[in-house]
Amino acid sequence: MFSKDVYVKRRKELASKVKSGILLFLGNSEAGTNYIGNTYRFRQDSSFLYFFGLDEPDLAAVIDVESGEEIIFGNDVTIDDIIWMGPQPLMTEKATLVGVDKVKAASDLGSYIANAKNLGRIVHFLPPYRYHNQIKLFSLLGVDFNRQRELASDQLIKGVVSLREIKDSYEIAEMDKAADIGYAMHYTAMRMAKPGMIEQELVGLMEGIAISNGHMPSFPIILSQNGETLHNHTHHQTLTDGRLLVIDAGAETNMHYASDFTRTIPSGGKFTQKQKDIYNIVSAANDLATALVKPGITYTSVHLAAARVLAQGLINLGLMKGNVDDAVAAGAHALFMPHGLGHQMGLDVHDMEDLGENFVGYDEVHKRATQFGLKSLRMGKTLRPGHVITNEPGCYFIPALIEKWKREGINNDFINFSKLEDYYTFGGIRIEDDILVTENGARLLGRNRLPNTPEAVEAEMSRL
Ligand code: GLY
Ligand code: MN
C-alpha cells in the first residue's frame, strides 16, 4: 500500500471532477473455480485499489461529492473467520491506513444507497465486469444487467481515467519492478527453450517466476509456435527446430502494477534467413516507435509510422507492392498486422479497459478509426508525460485471412498474394516493450531491454 496521503489526494481530486452526487466503488469478491470454497487467486478491482488501497474481498466504498463524506463498507472478521484465516485488523484500522475515518457494515450499503436515492441524489457507478458486482448493482440500484455498462457514469469514468492514466513517480517505481520480473520471465524462457520441450513447460517456469516475485502474471501467458493466432492460449505443442515461438507475457507486482513484453524466438535456437528478414522488419518498426514517442504527438501517428516500416520492409521482400504511403493509407499492411501498436498500462495490463476502451485511448478530439487494423488500436490520443504505453508491432501470416483477402480481391494493388503461399506455415513475430512518456521524450521501463535482434536472441539462447 502507498502512504495514506496518496489515497486522500486521489479521492479529493476525483471528487473535484464530478459535479454532484455519490461516487460508488464496488470492490471484488472471491470467485469459486469449481466450488465456492476453492477460489481463483483474489484480484481486487483496480479502481478500488487506486482510490481506497485495501486489497481484500467484499468491500465497497462511497464518496459524497457534496458533503465530502467518505465511507468504507466491510465487515470485521468473526471468531469463525479467525479460526480459518488467522487474526485480522479491524475495519476501522484498515480504513485509517487509507485516510478514511468512517466504516460501516457491508449490509449497510443497501440502506445508504436507498436513502441517497430517496433524496434524489445521483449515484455514479463504474461499468461492472464481474457477475457478482452486476448482481450487487442490480440489487442496490435496480439497474438492468444488460444496461449497466451503458448507464454507468461518464463523468465518473472520465474522472477516474484522467487520474489513473498519468502515473506518479511511486507508481512508475512499481512498474519498473514489474518490468524487471517480466524480464526475468522472458530471459528464463529464452535460456530454457529447447527442441523436444512442450510449450506448457515454459509457461509453468514463467508463471513460477511471476508468482515468486510478485502477485501473478499480468494476464494469461501467450506462448505458442502458432504465433499468427494473436492471443493463443494453447500450450500443448512440442518445440520443433525451424519453428518460431511467440512469447507474450508480463508480471503484476504485489501492488498490482503490470508489465507486458513480447519476444519471438526460434524454437531450435537459430533463426532461418527467412525468419531473420521478417524479424528485422518488426524490430525496426519497434525501434522507430520507441524513438518517436514523446509528449504532444498522437499514438495513432506512431502506429502509422510503425506500419510504414512494416509495409516498406514487406515491399522490399516482394510480399507487398506499390507506394508505401498509399498502401498504409489503404490499410493493406493490416493483412500482416491486424492489431494496434499498443495500449495504456498501469494497474491493469490493458489499463482501465473495464471502463471502456474509447474512454482510455481516445477523447473528444481523437476518435477511433473504423478501418480494419486501425480500429484495433486501443490507444490513439495525444501522449502526455506520465502515460505508460506498450509498443508491440508484429507481422503474422494468417492463412485464413490471406485466403479471404485473395478471394475477395482486398488490396490487390498492394499485396503479392502468389508469394505468400510460401509463408503459410511461417507463424508470426511480435516484439513488445513498455514505454514511459517523460517530459522530453520517453524511456523504456525496467533496468534493461530484452534482446531485440536475431543475433542477440540467438546469443541469449545459447548461453548455459
Ligand atoms: N499482451 C497481450 C496484449 O497486449 O493484448
Ligand atoms: Mn500488450
Tab-separated table of C-alpha atoms and ligand atoms in Angstrom:
chain	number	residue	atom	x	y	z
A	1	MET	CA	0.000	0.000	0.000
A	2	PHE	CA	1.171	3.564	-0.662
A	3	SER	CA	1.078	6.172	2.108
A	4	LYS	CA	-2.292	7.417	3.346
A	5	ASP	CA	-1.801	10.837	1.733
A	6	VAL	CA	-1.691	9.285	-1.739
A	7	TYR	CA	-5.220	7.889	-1.400
A	8	VAL	CA	-6.587	11.011	0.292
A	9	LYS	CA	-5.246	13.212	-2.509
A	10	ARG	CA	-6.548	10.934	-5.262
A	11	ARG	CA	-10.062	10.908	-3.794
A	12	LYS	CA	-10.082	14.657	-3.313
A	13	GLU	CA	-9.062	15.221	-6.920
A	14	LEU	CA	-11.646	12.766	-8.172
A	15	ALA	CA	-14.421	14.378	-6.128
A	16	SER	CA	-13.500	17.769	-7.588
A	17	LYS	CA	-14.009	16.408	-11.115
A	18	VAL	CA	-17.576	15.184	-10.592
A	19	LYS	CA	-20.132	17.915	-10.016
A	20	SER	CA	-22.582	16.292	-7.625
A	21	GLY	CA	-23.895	13.049	-6.183
A	22	ILE	CA	-22.431	9.901	-4.659
A	23	LEU	CA	-19.490	8.017	-6.158
A	24	LEU	CA	-19.926	4.283	-5.619
A	25	PHE	CA	-16.987	1.852	-5.796
A	26	LEU	CA	-17.552	-1.885	-5.578
A	27	GLY	CA	-14.519	-3.949	-4.655
A	28	ASN	CA	-14.259	-7.509	-5.928
A	29	SER	CA	-15.292	-10.684	-4.125
A	30	GLU	CA	-13.749	-14.125	-4.178
A	31	ALA	CA	-14.852	-16.259	-7.127
A	32	GLY	CA	-15.074	-20.052	-6.994
A	33	THR	CA	-13.269	-22.066	-9.630
A	34	ASN	CA	-15.194	-25.327	-9.209
A	35	TYR	CA	-16.900	-24.796	-5.865
A	36	ILE	CA	-17.328	-21.757	-3.646
A	37	GLY	CA	-14.548	-22.567	-1.209
A	38	ASN	CA	-11.942	-23.268	-3.915
A	39	THR	CA	-11.287	-19.834	-5.276
A	40	TYR	CA	-9.332	-18.200	-8.074
A	41	ARG	CA	-6.421	-16.112	-6.857
A	42	PHE	CA	-8.087	-12.983	-5.446
A	43	ARG	CA	-7.666	-9.836	-7.517
A	44	GLN	CA	-9.041	-6.555	-6.223
A	45	ASP	CA	-10.767	-4.175	-8.627
A	46	SER	CA	-8.125	-1.733	-9.871
A	47	SER	CA	-10.132	1.470	-9.389
A	48	PHE	CA	-10.987	0.366	-5.858
A	49	LEU	CA	-7.267	-0.233	-5.264
A	50	TYR	CA	-6.367	3.123	-6.763
A	51	PHE	CA	-8.682	5.175	-4.555
A	52	PHE	CA	-9.102	3.007	-1.455
A	53	GLY	CA	-5.936	0.842	-1.396
A	54	LEU	CA	-7.421	-2.089	0.522
A	55	ASP	CA	-6.604	-5.366	-1.174
A	56	GLU	CA	-9.221	-7.760	0.141
A	57	PRO	CA	-12.609	-9.106	-0.868
A	58	ASP	CA	-16.156	-7.908	-0.134
A	59	LEU	CA	-15.529	-4.191	0.334
A	60	ALA	CA	-17.402	-1.242	-1.111
A	61	ALA	CA	-16.926	2.480	-0.670
A	62	VAL	CA	-18.662	5.763	-1.355
A	63	ILE	CA	-17.605	9.380	-1.689
A	64	ASP	CA	-20.292	12.026	-1.232
A	65	VAL	CA	-19.064	14.705	-3.595
A	66	GLU	CA	-21.139	17.442	-1.959
A	67	SER	CA	-20.518	16.800	1.749
A	68	GLY	CA	-17.063	15.255	1.334
A	69	GLU	CA	-18.113	12.231	3.415
A	70	GLU	CA	-16.225	9.011	2.630
A	71	ILE	CA	-17.311	5.598	3.907
A	72	ILE	CA	-15.856	2.121	3.504
A	73	PHE	CA	-18.369	-0.708	3.821
A	74	GLY	CA	-16.984	-4.027	5.067
A	75	ASN	CA	-17.243	-6.457	7.946
A	76	ASP	CA	-14.884	-7.200	10.785
A	77	VAL	CA	-13.929	-10.839	10.995
A	78	THR	CA	-15.742	-13.160	13.398
A	79	ILE	CA	-14.134	-15.784	15.632
A	80	ASP	CA	-15.009	-18.387	12.971
A	81	ASP	CA	-13.063	-16.382	10.376
A	82	ILE	CA	-10.108	-16.062	12.751
A	83	ILE	CA	-10.004	-19.863	13.134
A	84	TRP	CA	-9.644	-20.302	9.375
A	85	MET	CA	-7.838	-17.092	8.350
A	86	GLY	CA	-5.920	-16.020	11.453
A	87	PRO	CA	-6.261	-12.698	13.283
A	88	GLN	CA	-7.143	-9.679	11.122
A	89	PRO	CA	-7.032	-5.932	11.865
A	90	LEU	CA	-10.363	-4.209	12.463
A	91	MET	CA	-12.031	-2.482	9.517
A	92	THR	CA	-11.536	0.880	11.247
A	93	GLU	CA	-7.792	0.201	11.500
A	94	LYS	CA	-7.600	-0.726	7.835
A	95	ALA	CA	-9.641	2.319	6.770
A	96	THR	CA	-7.317	4.585	8.751
A	97	LEU	CA	-4.392	3.350	6.646
A	98	VAL	CA	-6.008	4.914	3.581
A	99	GLY	CA	-7.282	8.036	5.332
A	100	VAL	CA	-10.967	7.082	5.651
A	101	ASP	CA	-12.455	7.573	9.102
A	102	LYS	CA	-15.955	6.216	8.592
A	103	VAL	CA	-16.661	2.488	8.362
A	104	LYS	CA	-19.997	0.691	8.147
A	105	ALA	CA	-21.015	-2.940	7.915
A	106	ALA	CA	-21.261	-4.372	4.396
A	107	SER	CA	-25.017	-4.841	4.860
A	108	ASP	CA	-25.464	-1.085	5.490
A	109	LEU	CA	-24.635	-0.232	1.874
A	110	GLY	CA	-28.169	-1.113	0.739
A	111	SER	CA	-29.865	1.319	3.116
A	112	TYR	CA	-27.231	4.004	2.421
A	113	ILE	CA	-27.895	3.851	-1.342
A	114	ALA	CA	-31.687	3.590	-0.846
A	115	ASN	CA	-31.571	6.707	1.303
A	116	ALA	CA	-29.480	8.581	-1.280
A	117	LYS	CA	-31.945	7.640	-3.998
A	118	ASN	CA	-34.908	8.775	-1.853
A	119	LEU	CA	-33.211	12.125	-1.510
A	120	GLY	CA	-32.907	12.326	-5.298
A	121	ARG	CA	-29.118	12.069	-5.241
A	122	ILE	CA	-27.279	10.819	-8.346
A	123	VAL	CA	-25.354	7.601	-7.665
A	124	HIS	CA	-22.406	7.386	-10.054
A	125	PHE	CA	-21.069	3.899	-10.709
A	126	LEU	CA	-18.382	2.381	-12.946
A	127	PRO	CA	-19.186	-0.279	-15.563
A	128	PRO	CA	-19.079	-3.677	-13.836
A	129	TYR	CA	-17.215	-6.600	-15.431
A	130	ARG	CA	-17.873	-9.350	-12.877
A	131	TYR	CA	-21.222	-11.069	-12.415
A	132	HIS	CA	-21.025	-10.675	-8.658
A	133	ASN	CA	-20.914	-6.897	-8.916
A	134	GLN	CA	-23.549	-6.870	-11.646
A	135	ILE	CA	-25.888	-8.626	-9.236
A	136	LYS	CA	-24.919	-6.188	-6.482
A	137	LEU	CA	-25.595	-3.186	-8.706
A	138	PHE	CA	-28.962	-4.615	-9.664
A	139	SER	CA	-29.960	-5.109	-6.065
A	140	LEU	CA	-28.647	-1.684	-4.987
A	141	LEU	CA	-29.908	0.427	-7.868
A	142	GLY	CA	-32.270	-1.807	-9.819
A	143	VAL	CA	-30.219	-1.272	-12.994
A	144	ASP	CA	-30.946	-3.934	-15.584
A	145	PHE	CA	-27.945	-6.255	-16.135
A	146	ASN	CA	-27.901	-5.606	-19.867
A	147	ARG	CA	-27.800	-1.832	-19.471
A	148	GLN	CA	-25.271	-1.446	-16.665
A	149	ARG	CA	-22.313	-0.617	-18.900
A	150	GLU	CA	-24.353	1.894	-20.863
A	151	LEU	CA	-25.821	3.522	-17.724
A	152	ALA	CA	-22.502	3.776	-15.894
A	153	SER	CA	-21.441	7.360	-15.184
A	154	ASP	CA	-19.453	9.027	-17.989
A	155	GLN	CA	-18.449	11.761	-15.556
A	156	LEU	CA	-17.033	9.263	-13.077
A	157	ILE	CA	-15.333	7.204	-15.795
A	158	LYS	CA	-13.682	10.302	-17.260
A	159	GLY	CA	-12.588	11.467	-13.804
A	160	VAL	CA	-11.075	8.083	-12.967
A	161	VAL	CA	-9.293	7.824	-16.325
A	162	SER	CA	-7.863	11.334	-16.067
A	163	LEU	CA	-6.208	10.441	-12.763
A	164	ARG	CA	-5.188	6.846	-13.371
A	165	GLU	CA	-3.677	7.432	-16.803
A	166	ILE	CA	-0.944	9.785	-15.579
A	167	LYS	CA	1.422	7.738	-13.464
A	168	ASP	CA	3.108	9.222	-10.389
A	169	SER	CA	6.750	8.542	-9.559
A	170	TYR	CA	5.884	5.904	-6.959
A	171	GLU	CA	3.682	4.105	-9.494
A	172	ILE	CA	6.473	4.196	-12.063
A	173	ALA	CA	8.815	2.636	-9.489
A	174	GLU	CA	6.318	-0.248	-9.192
A	175	MET	CA	6.081	-0.554	-12.963
A	176	ASP	CA	9.878	-0.709	-13.234
A	177	LYS	CA	9.683	-3.585	-10.742
A	178	ALA	CA	7.005	-5.307	-12.822
A	179	ALA	CA	9.241	-4.877	-15.862
A	180	ASP	CA	12.188	-6.488	-14.102
A	181	ILE	CA	10.062	-9.511	-13.193
A	182	GLY	CA	8.866	-9.661	-16.795
A	183	TYR	CA	12.473	-9.612	-17.993
A	184	ALA	CA	13.356	-12.491	-15.664
A	185	MET	CA	10.404	-14.450	-17.077
A	186	HIS	CA	11.484	-13.890	-20.670
A	187	TYR	CA	15.202	-14.460	-20.084
A	188	THR	CA	14.373	-17.753	-18.395
A	189	ALA	CA	12.203	-18.859	-21.303
A	190	MET	CA	14.917	-17.910	-23.809
A	191	ARG	CA	17.570	-19.866	-21.960
A	192	MET	CA	15.412	-22.904	-21.181
A	193	ALA	CA	13.696	-23.361	-24.570
A	194	LYS	CA	14.961	-26.492	-26.324
A	195	PRO	CA	13.511	-28.649	-29.080
A	196	GLY	CA	11.509	-31.500	-27.558
A	197	MET	CA	10.065	-29.449	-24.710
A	198	ILE	CA	6.331	-28.885	-24.524
A	199	GLU	CA	5.244	-25.252	-24.641
A	200	GLN	CA	3.499	-25.573	-21.270
A	201	GLU	CA	6.797	-26.379	-19.548
A	202	LEU	CA	7.999	-22.881	-20.398
A	203	VAL	CA	4.651	-21.381	-19.366
A	204	GLY	CA	4.982	-23.053	-15.961
A	205	LEU	CA	8.503	-21.736	-15.458
A	206	MET	CA	7.436	-18.221	-16.371
A	207	GLU	CA	4.365	-18.290	-14.145
A	208	GLY	CA	6.543	-19.520	-11.294
A	209	ILE	CA	8.837	-16.519	-11.665
A	210	ALA	CA	5.861	-14.135	-11.728
A	211	ILE	CA	4.370	-15.694	-8.616
A	212	SER	CA	7.610	-15.946	-6.678
A	213	ASN	CA	8.494	-12.288	-7.344
A	214	GLY	CA	5.083	-10.655	-7.362
A	215	HIS	CA	1.374	-11.344	-7.411
A	216	MET	CA	0.980	-13.271	-10.651
A	217	PRO	CA	1.340	-12.949	-14.428
A	218	SER	CA	-0.387	-9.777	-15.572
A	219	PHE	CA	-2.550	-11.848	-17.976
A	220	PRO	CA	-2.694	-15.494	-19.061
A	221	ILE	CA	0.631	-16.158	-20.774
A	222	ILE	CA	0.603	-16.339	-24.559
A	223	LEU	CA	3.292	-18.774	-25.662
A	224	SER	CA	2.862	-20.573	-28.935
A	225	GLN	CA	4.541	-21.753	-32.092
A	226	ASN	CA	1.297	-20.700	-33.780
A	227	GLY	CA	2.066	-17.081	-33.070
A	228	GLU	CA	-0.070	-15.980	-36.001
A	229	THR	CA	-3.022	-16.585	-33.670
A	230	LEU	CA	-2.676	-13.353	-31.727
A	231	HIS	CA	-3.901	-14.463	-28.328
A	232	ASN	CA	-3.067	-18.149	-28.442
A	233	HIS	CA	-3.641	-19.802	-25.075
A	234	THR	CA	-2.970	-23.402	-26.072
A	235	HIS	CA	0.380	-24.734	-24.897
A	236	HIS	CA	0.480	-28.361	-25.903
A	237	GLN	CA	2.862	-28.339	-28.874
A	238	THR	CA	6.377	-29.747	-28.863
A	239	LEU	CA	9.107	-27.210	-29.616
A	240	THR	CA	10.449	-28.057	-33.043
A	241	ASP	CA	13.596	-26.812	-34.741
A	242	GLY	CA	12.731	-24.433	-37.561
A	243	ARG	CA	9.592	-23.007	-35.966
A	244	LEU	CA	9.132	-19.653	-34.262
A	245	LEU	CA	7.843	-19.273	-30.721
A	246	VAL	CA	5.928	-16.110	-29.781
A	247	ILE	CA	6.057	-15.397	-26.051
A	248	ASP	CA	3.847	-12.579	-24.780
A	249	ALA	CA	3.942	-12.332	-21.000
A	250	GLY	CA	4.356	-9.939	-18.123
A	251	ALA	CA	4.088	-9.767	-14.395
A	252	GLU	CA	1.979	-7.943	-11.864
A	253	THR	CA	3.750	-6.784	-8.682
A	254	ASN	CA	2.347	-7.308	-5.211
A	255	MET	CA	0.945	-3.776	-5.574
A	256	HIS	CA	-0.687	-4.966	-8.833
A	257	TYR	CA	1.171	-2.829	-11.354
A	258	ALA	CA	1.766	-4.611	-14.648
A	259	SER	CA	4.363	-5.255	-17.311
A	260	ASP	CA	3.800	-6.743	-20.756
A	261	PHE	CA	6.570	-7.944	-23.093
A	262	THR	CA	6.664	-9.994	-26.234
A	263	ARG	CA	9.672	-11.681	-27.750
A	264	THR	CA	9.780	-14.155	-30.596
A	265	ILE	CA	12.463	-16.809	-30.509
A	266	PRO	CA	13.458	-19.695	-32.782
A	267	SER	CA	12.368	-22.962	-31.138
A	268	GLY	CA	15.673	-24.575	-32.075
A	269	GLY	CA	17.898	-21.651	-31.076
A	270	LYS	CA	18.754	-20.444	-34.612
A	271	PHE	CA	16.668	-18.282	-36.953
A	272	THR	CA	16.462	-19.137	-40.662
A	273	GLN	CA	17.267	-16.306	-43.080
A	274	LYS	CA	13.568	-16.064	-43.985
A	275	GLN	CA	12.705	-15.631	-40.296
A	276	LYS	CA	15.501	-13.087	-39.780
A	277	ASP	CA	14.211	-10.996	-42.683
A	278	ILE	CA	10.786	-10.632	-41.081
A	279	TYR	CA	12.251	-10.264	-37.573
A	280	ASN	CA	14.414	-7.341	-38.686
A	281	ILE	CA	11.407	-5.535	-40.143
A	282	VAL	CA	9.387	-5.907	-36.934
A	283	SER	CA	12.370	-4.892	-34.829
A	284	ALA	CA	12.901	-1.781	-36.975
A	285	ALA	CA	9.221	-0.856	-36.535
A	286	ASN	CA	9.574	-1.299	-32.777
A	287	ASP	CA	12.766	0.818	-32.677
A	288	LEU	CA	11.236	3.620	-34.715
A	289	ALA	CA	8.152	3.706	-32.479
A	290	THR	CA	10.329	3.967	-29.364
A	291	ALA	CA	12.339	6.778	-30.958
A	292	LEU	CA	9.199	8.691	-31.920
A	293	VAL	CA	7.351	8.560	-28.607
A	294	LYS	CA	7.250	11.927	-26.870
A	295	PRO	CA	4.617	14.237	-25.418
A	296	GLY	CA	2.403	16.102	-27.851
A	297	ILE	CA	2.116	13.542	-30.649
A	298	THR	CA	-0.723	11.060	-31.043
A	299	TYR	CA	-0.139	7.356	-30.640
A	300	THR	CA	-2.074	6.901	-33.874
A	301	SER	CA	0.755	8.750	-35.660
A	302	VAL	CA	3.308	6.407	-34.065
A	303	HIS	CA	1.194	3.384	-35.055
A	304	LEU	CA	1.106	4.609	-38.656
A	305	ALA	CA	4.862	5.289	-38.702
A	306	ALA	CA	5.482	1.707	-37.496
A	307	ALA	CA	3.011	0.475	-40.134
A	308	ARG	CA	5.035	2.252	-42.847
A	309	VAL	CA	8.224	0.494	-41.703
A	310	LEU	CA	6.383	-2.820	-41.862
A	311	ALA	CA	4.914	-2.130	-45.289
A	312	GLN	CA	8.229	-0.867	-46.724
A	313	GLY	CA	10.022	-3.948	-45.394
A	314	LEU	CA	7.436	-6.231	-46.974
A	315	ILE	CA	7.640	-4.298	-50.259
A	316	ASN	CA	11.425	-4.783	-50.200
A	317	LEU	CA	10.876	-8.542	-49.756
A	318	GLY	CA	8.358	-8.603	-52.610
A	319	LEU	CA	5.415	-9.600	-50.401
A	320	MET	CA	3.757	-6.209	-50.818
A	321	LYS	CA	3.955	-3.797	-53.745
A	322	GLY	CA	3.154	-0.210	-54.737
A	323	ASN	CA	3.686	3.053	-52.906
A	324	VAL	CA	4.203	2.630	-49.168
A	325	ASP	CA	2.107	5.644	-48.136
A	326	ASP	CA	-0.777	4.590	-50.349
A	327	ALA	CA	-0.551	1.023	-49.030
A	328	VAL	CA	-0.708	2.157	-45.408
A	329	ALA	CA	-3.498	4.647	-46.131
A	330	ALA	CA	-5.478	1.778	-47.670
A	331	GLY	CA	-4.773	-0.390	-44.613
A	332	ALA	CA	-3.055	-3.058	-46.737
A	333	HIS	CA	-0.331	-3.700	-44.128
A	334	ALA	CA	-3.075	-4.790	-41.702
A	335	LEU	CA	-3.161	-8.130	-43.504
A	336	PHE	CA	0.135	-8.712	-41.683
A	337	MET	CA	-0.542	-6.675	-38.522
A	338	PRO	CA	-4.266	-6.659	-37.812
A	339	HIS	CA	-3.806	-5.268	-34.286
A	340	GLY	CA	-2.852	-1.882	-32.872
A	341	LEU	CA	0.660	-0.800	-31.913
A	342	GLY	CA	-0.132	-0.724	-28.214
A	343	HIS	CA	-2.277	0.158	-25.250
A	344	GLN	CA	-2.001	2.001	-21.958
A	345	MET	CA	-0.728	0.001	-18.999
A	346	GLY	CA	-0.860	0.519	-15.235
A	347	LEU	CA	-2.791	-1.374	-12.612
A	348	ASP	CA	-4.265	-3.361	-15.497
A	349	VAL	CA	-2.195	-4.692	-18.337
A	350	HIS	CA	-4.737	-3.118	-20.703
A	351	ASP	CA	-5.192	-0.228	-18.351
A	352	MET	CA	-8.777	0.656	-17.415
A	353	GLU	CA	-10.196	-1.425	-20.244
A	354	ASP	CA	-13.087	-2.282	-17.905
A	355	LEU	CA	-14.103	1.395	-18.074
A	356	GLY	CA	-14.390	1.299	-21.868
A	357	GLU	CA	-11.517	1.321	-24.381
A	358	ASN	CA	-12.582	4.580	-26.020
A	359	PHE	CA	-12.587	6.493	-22.725
A	360	VAL	CA	-8.965	5.407	-22.232
A	361	GLY	CA	-7.422	5.563	-25.685
A	362	TYR	CA	-9.484	8.295	-27.365
A	363	ASP	CA	-11.082	11.625	-26.462
A	364	GLU	CA	-13.229	14.436	-27.833
A	365	VAL	CA	-10.619	15.277	-30.459
A	366	HIS	CA	-9.293	11.841	-31.389
A	367	LYS	CA	-11.910	9.338	-32.460
A	368	ARG	CA	-11.394	5.677	-33.091
A	369	ALA	CA	-10.985	4.638	-36.752
A	370	THR	CA	-13.222	2.055	-38.372
A	371	GLN	CA	-10.689	0.704	-40.895
A	372	PHE	CA	-9.643	-2.932	-40.459
A	373	GLY	CA	-6.467	-2.983	-38.375
A	374	LEU	CA	-6.540	0.649	-37.230
A	375	LYS	CA	-9.852	0.037	-35.457
A	376	SER	CA	-7.998	-2.370	-33.150
A	377	LEU	CA	-5.646	0.358	-31.910
A	378	ARG	CA	-6.568	0.750	-28.247
A	379	MET	CA	-4.577	3.972	-27.711
A	380	GLY	CA	-4.809	6.720	-30.303
A	381	LYS	CA	-4.824	10.028	-28.478
A	382	THR	CA	-2.090	12.563	-27.723
A	383	LEU	CA	0.727	11.331	-25.482
A	384	ARG	CA	1.419	13.137	-22.225
A	385	PRO	CA	4.203	12.828	-19.644
A	386	GLY	CA	3.256	10.028	-17.251
A	387	HIS	CA	1.492	7.887	-19.849
A	388	VAL	CA	2.732	4.310	-19.967
A	389	ILE	CA	2.157	2.530	-23.258
A	390	THR	CA	3.190	-0.692	-24.912
A	391	ASN	CA	4.974	-0.765	-28.251
A	392	GLU	CA	4.175	-4.075	-29.903
A	393	PRO	CA	4.422	-4.237	-33.678
A	394	GLY	CA	4.065	-7.642	-35.265
A	395	CYS	CA	3.995	-9.439	-38.576
A	396	TYR	CA	1.790	-12.506	-38.972
A	397	PHE	CA	0.872	-14.819	-41.798
A	398	ILE	CA	-2.709	-15.895	-41.107
A	399	PRO	CA	-3.676	-18.299	-43.895
A	400	ALA	CA	-7.438	-17.865	-43.440
A	401	LEU	CA	-7.134	-14.061	-43.616
A	402	ILE	CA	-4.793	-14.130	-46.613
A	403	GLU	CA	-7.169	-16.514	-48.421
A	404	LYS	CA	-10.133	-14.262	-47.641
A	405	TRP	CA	-8.406	-11.132	-48.979
A	406	LYS	CA	-7.228	-13.034	-52.055
A	407	ARG	CA	-10.733	-14.403	-52.725
A	408	GLU	CA	-12.346	-11.003	-52.291
A	409	GLY	CA	-9.598	-9.044	-54.053
A	410	ILE	CA	-8.980	-6.848	-50.995
A	411	ASN	CA	-5.987	-4.555	-51.512
A	412	ASN	CA	-4.977	-6.442	-54.661
A	413	ASP	CA	-2.885	-3.441	-55.701
A	414	PHE	CA	-0.638	-3.742	-52.655
A	415	ILE	CA	-0.349	-7.460	-51.888
A	416	ASN	CA	1.594	-10.087	-53.846
A	417	PHE	CA	-0.715	-12.950	-52.960
A	418	SER	CA	1.191	-15.522	-55.045
A	419	LYS	CA	4.340	-15.009	-52.939
A	420	LEU	CA	2.501	-15.511	-49.668
A	421	GLU	CA	1.824	-19.218	-50.093
A	422	ASP	CA	5.428	-19.857	-49.037
A	423	TYR	CA	4.617	-18.240	-45.693
A	424	TYR	CA	1.513	-20.213	-44.698
A	425	THR	CA	3.455	-22.153	-42.053
A	426	PHE	CA	5.654	-19.229	-41.002
A	427	GLY	CA	3.617	-18.273	-37.907
A	428	GLY	CA	4.176	-14.765	-36.595
A	429	ILE	CA	6.623	-12.371	-34.986
A	430	ARG	CA	5.812	-9.760	-32.357
A	431	ILE	CA	8.252	-7.628	-30.344
A	432	GLU	CA	6.866	-5.656	-27.411
A	433	ASP	CA	8.410	-3.197	-24.966
A	434	ASP	CA	6.859	-0.943	-22.327
A	435	ILE	CA	7.414	2.802	-22.616
A	436	LEU	CA	7.039	5.666	-20.164
A	437	VAL	CA	6.374	9.058	-21.729
A	438	THR	CA	8.597	11.608	-19.985
A	439	GLU	CA	8.675	15.426	-20.056
A	440	ASN	CA	11.028	15.484	-23.045
A	441	GLY	CA	10.674	12.105	-24.693
A	442	ALA	CA	10.367	8.594	-23.413
A	443	ARG	CA	12.195	5.751	-21.727
A	444	LEU	CA	11.749	2.008	-21.597
A	445	LEU	CA	10.563	0.610	-18.295
A	446	GLY	CA	12.849	-1.654	-16.300
A	447	ARG	CA	16.572	-1.956	-15.831
A	448	ASN	CA	17.452	-3.268	-19.261
A	449	ARG	CA	15.966	-4.304	-22.565
A	450	LEU	CA	15.233	-7.812	-23.691
A	451	PRO	CA	17.231	-8.944	-26.746
A	452	ASN	CA	15.667	-7.494	-29.878
A	453	THR	CA	17.866	-8.594	-32.769
A	454	PRO	CA	18.173	-12.126	-34.180
A	455	GLU	CA	21.836	-12.199	-33.145
A	456	ALA	CA	21.144	-11.094	-29.559
A	457	VAL	CA	18.290	-13.607	-29.205
A	458	GLU	CA	20.442	-16.456	-30.531
A	459	ALA	CA	23.279	-15.459	-28.198
A	460	GLU	CA	20.926	-15.491	-25.212
A	461	MET	CA	19.509	-18.866	-26.192
A	462	SER	CA	22.924	-20.457	-26.481
A	463	ARG	CA	24.022	-19.274	-23.020
A	464	LEU	CA	24.319	-22.002	-20.407
B	1	GLY	N1	-0.038	-8.714	-24.155
B	1	GLY	C1	-1.326	-9.020	-24.589
B	1	GLY	C2	-1.970	-7.864	-25.226
B	1	GLY	O1	-1.463	-6.777	-25.183
B	1	GLY	O2	-3.054	-7.982	-25.775
B	2	MN	MN	0.433	-5.756	-24.905
